[in-house]
Coordinates of N, CA and C in Angstrom, one line a residue:
X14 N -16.9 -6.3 -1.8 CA -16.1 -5.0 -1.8 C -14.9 -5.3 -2.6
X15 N -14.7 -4.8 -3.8 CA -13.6 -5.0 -4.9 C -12.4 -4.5 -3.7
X16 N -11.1 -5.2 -3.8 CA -9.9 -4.7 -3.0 C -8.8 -4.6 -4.2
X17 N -8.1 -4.0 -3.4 CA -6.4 -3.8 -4.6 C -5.4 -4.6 -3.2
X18 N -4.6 -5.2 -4.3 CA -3.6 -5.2 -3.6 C -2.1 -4.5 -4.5
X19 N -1.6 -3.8 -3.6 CA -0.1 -2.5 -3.7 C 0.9 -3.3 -2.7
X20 N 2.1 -3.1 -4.0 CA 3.4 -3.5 -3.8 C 4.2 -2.4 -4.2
X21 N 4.8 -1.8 -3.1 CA 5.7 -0.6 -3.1 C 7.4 -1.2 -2.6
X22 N 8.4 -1.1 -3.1 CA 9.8 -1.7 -3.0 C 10.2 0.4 -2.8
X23 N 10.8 0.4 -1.8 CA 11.6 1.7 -1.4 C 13.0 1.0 -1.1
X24 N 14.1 1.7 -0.8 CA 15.1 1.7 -0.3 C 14.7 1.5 1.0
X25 N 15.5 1.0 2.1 CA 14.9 0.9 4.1 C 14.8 1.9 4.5
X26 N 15.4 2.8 4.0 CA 15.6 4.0 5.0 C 14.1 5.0 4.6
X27 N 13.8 4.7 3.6 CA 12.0 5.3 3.2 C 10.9 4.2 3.7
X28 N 11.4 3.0 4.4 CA 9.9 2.2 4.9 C 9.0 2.7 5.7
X29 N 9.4 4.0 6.5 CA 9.0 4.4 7.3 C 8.0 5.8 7.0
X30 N 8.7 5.8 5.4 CA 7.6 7.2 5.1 C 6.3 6.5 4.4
X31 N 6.2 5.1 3.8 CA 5.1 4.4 3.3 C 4.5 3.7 4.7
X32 N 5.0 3.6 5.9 CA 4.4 3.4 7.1 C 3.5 4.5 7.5
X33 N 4.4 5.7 7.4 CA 3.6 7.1 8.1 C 2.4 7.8 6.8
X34 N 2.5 7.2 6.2 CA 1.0 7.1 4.5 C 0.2 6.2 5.2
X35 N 0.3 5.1 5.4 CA -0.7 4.3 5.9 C -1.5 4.4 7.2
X36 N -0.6 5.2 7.7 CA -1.1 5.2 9.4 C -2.6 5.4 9.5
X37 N -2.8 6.4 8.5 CA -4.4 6.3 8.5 C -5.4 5.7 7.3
X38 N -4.7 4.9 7.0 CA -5.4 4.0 5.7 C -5.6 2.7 6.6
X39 N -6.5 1.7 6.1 CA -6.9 0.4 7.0 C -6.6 -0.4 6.0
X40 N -5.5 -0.9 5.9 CA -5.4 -2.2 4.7 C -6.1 -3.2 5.5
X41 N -5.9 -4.3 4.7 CA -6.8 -5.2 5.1 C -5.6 -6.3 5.0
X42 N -5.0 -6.0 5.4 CA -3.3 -6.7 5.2 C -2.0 -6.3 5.4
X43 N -0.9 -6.5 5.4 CA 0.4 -5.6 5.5 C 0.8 -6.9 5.4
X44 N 2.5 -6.7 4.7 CA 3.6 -7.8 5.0 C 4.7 -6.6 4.2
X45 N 5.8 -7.1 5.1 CA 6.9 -6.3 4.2 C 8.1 -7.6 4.4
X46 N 8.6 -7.5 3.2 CA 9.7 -8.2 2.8 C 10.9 -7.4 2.3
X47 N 11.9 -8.4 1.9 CA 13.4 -8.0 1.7 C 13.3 -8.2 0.2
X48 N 13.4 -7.4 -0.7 CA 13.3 -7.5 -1.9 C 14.9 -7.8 -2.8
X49 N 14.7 -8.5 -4.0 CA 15.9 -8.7 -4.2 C 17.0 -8.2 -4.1
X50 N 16.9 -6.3 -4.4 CA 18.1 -5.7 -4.8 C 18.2 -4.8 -3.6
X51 N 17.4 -5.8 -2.2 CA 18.2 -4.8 -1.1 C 17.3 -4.2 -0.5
X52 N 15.9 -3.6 -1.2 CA 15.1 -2.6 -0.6 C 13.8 -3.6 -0.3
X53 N 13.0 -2.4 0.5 CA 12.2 -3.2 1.6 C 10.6 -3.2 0.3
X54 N 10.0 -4.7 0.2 CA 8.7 -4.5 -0.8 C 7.8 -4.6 0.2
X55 N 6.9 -3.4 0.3 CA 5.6 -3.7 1.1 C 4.6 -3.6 0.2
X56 N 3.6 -4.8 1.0 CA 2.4 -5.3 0.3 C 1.1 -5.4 1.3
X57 N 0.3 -4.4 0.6 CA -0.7 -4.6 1.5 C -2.2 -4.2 0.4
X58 N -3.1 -4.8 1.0 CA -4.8 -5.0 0.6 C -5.5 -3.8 0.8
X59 N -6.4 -3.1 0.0 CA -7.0 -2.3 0.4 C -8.5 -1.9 -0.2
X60 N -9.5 -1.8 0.2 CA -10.5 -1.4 -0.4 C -9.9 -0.5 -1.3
X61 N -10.6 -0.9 -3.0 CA -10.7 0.1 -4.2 C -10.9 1.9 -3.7
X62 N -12.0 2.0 -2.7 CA -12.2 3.4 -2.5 C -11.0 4.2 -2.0
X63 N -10.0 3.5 -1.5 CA -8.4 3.8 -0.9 C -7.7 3.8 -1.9
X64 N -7.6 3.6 -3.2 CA -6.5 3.3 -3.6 C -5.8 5.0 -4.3
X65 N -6.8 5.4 -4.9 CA -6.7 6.9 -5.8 C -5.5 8.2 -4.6
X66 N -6.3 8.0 -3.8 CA -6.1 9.2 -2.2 C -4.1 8.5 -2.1
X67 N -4.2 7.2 -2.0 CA -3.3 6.6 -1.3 C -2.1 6.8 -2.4
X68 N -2.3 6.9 -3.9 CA -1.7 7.0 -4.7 C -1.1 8.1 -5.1
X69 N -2.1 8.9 -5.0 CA -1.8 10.3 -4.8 C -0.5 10.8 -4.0
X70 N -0.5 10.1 -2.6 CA 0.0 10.7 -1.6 C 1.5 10.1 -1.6
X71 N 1.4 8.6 -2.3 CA 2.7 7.9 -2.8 C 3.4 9.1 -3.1
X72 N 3.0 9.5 -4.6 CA 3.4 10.2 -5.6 C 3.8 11.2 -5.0
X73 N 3.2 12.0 -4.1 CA 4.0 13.3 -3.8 C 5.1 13.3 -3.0
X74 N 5.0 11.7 -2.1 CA 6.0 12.0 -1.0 C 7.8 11.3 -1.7
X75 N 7.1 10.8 -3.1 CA 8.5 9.9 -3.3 C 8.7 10.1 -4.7
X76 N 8.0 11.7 -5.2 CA 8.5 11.9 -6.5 C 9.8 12.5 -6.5
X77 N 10.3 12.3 -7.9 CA 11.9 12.5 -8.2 C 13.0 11.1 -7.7
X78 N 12.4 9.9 -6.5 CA 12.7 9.0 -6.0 C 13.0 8.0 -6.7
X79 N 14.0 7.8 -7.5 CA 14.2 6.5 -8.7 C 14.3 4.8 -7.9
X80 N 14.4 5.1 -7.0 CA 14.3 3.7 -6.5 C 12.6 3.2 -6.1
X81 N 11.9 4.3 -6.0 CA 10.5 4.0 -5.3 C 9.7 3.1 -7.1
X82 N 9.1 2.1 -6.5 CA 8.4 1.3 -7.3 C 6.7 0.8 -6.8
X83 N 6.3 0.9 -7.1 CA 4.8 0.7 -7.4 C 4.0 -0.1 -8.1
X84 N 3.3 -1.5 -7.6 CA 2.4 -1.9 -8.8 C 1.2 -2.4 -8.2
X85 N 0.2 -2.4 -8.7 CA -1.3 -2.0 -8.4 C -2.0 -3.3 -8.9
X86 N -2.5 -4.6 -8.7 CA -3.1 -5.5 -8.7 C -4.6 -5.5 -8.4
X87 N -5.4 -6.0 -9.2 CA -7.0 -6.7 -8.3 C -7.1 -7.7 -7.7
X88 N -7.9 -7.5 -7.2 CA -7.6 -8.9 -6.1 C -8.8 -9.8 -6.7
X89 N -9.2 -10.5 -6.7 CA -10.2 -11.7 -7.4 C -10.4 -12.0 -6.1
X90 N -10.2 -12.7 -5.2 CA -10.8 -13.5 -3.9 C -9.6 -13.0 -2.6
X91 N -10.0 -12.8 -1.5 CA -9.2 -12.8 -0.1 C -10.2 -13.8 0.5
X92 N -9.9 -14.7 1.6 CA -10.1 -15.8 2.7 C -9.1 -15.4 3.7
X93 N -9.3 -14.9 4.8 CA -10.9 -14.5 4.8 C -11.3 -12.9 4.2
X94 N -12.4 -13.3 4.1 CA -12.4 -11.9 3.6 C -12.5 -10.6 4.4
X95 N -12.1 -9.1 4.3 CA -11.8 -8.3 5.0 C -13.1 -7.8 5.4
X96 N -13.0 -7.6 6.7 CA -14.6 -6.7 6.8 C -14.7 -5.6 6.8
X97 N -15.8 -5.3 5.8 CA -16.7 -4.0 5.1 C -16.2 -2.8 6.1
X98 N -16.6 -3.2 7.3 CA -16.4 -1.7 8.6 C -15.1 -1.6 8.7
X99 N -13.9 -2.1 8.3 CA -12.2 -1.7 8.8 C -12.5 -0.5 8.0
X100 N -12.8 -0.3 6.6 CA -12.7 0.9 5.8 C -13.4 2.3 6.2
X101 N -14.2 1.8 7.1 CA -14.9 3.3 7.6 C -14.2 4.3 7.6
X102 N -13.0 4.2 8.6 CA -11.9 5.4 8.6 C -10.5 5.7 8.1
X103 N -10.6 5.1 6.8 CA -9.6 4.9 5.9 C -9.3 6.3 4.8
X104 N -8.5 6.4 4.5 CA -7.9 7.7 4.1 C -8.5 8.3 2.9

C-alpha cells in the first residue's frame, strides 16, 4: 500500500483545526512537535488514497493563512508496516 507522509507547521492556536481534519482520516501515525519559529509541525502517514480529499480540505480550511505550511513526502518503507484495514474508513 503506497503511503505519504504530511508535515503541516500552523501557528498553536490552528492545531486543533488540522486535528478536527483528521478526526476522520486513519493515519497510520501522528506526532506533533514544536517547530522552530514557534508553531506546532504535525506529521502524520497516510495511505496515498487519503491524501488528494485531505488536501483539499487543508486548503479550504487555511486558505489566505500565511503561516500554514505543507509538504507531502513518499514514504519508501514504514516498520511496522500499517495495516491495509485502518484505511477502510478514512476520509
Amino acid at each position: 500500500m503506497p503511503l505519504r507522509l504530511v508535515q503541516i507547521t500552523v501557528p498553536p492556536e490552528r492545531s486543533a483545526d488540522v486535528d478536527g481534519i483528521l478526526e476522520n482520516a486513519v493515519p497510520a501515525g501522528r506526532w506533533k512537535l514544536t517547530a522552530p519559529d514557534g508553531g506546532e509541525m504535525i506529521q502524520f502517514v497516510v495511505p496515498v488514497e487519503q491524501v488528494e480529499a485531505l488536501m483539499d480540505r487543508f486548503s479550504d480550511e487555511f486558505d489566505g493563512d500565511e503561516s500554514f505550511r505543507v509538504t507531502l513526502l513518499a514514504v519508501e518503507a514504514a516498520v511496522p508496516e500499517p495495516d491495509e484495514n485502518d484505511d477502510e474508513d478514512g476520509a
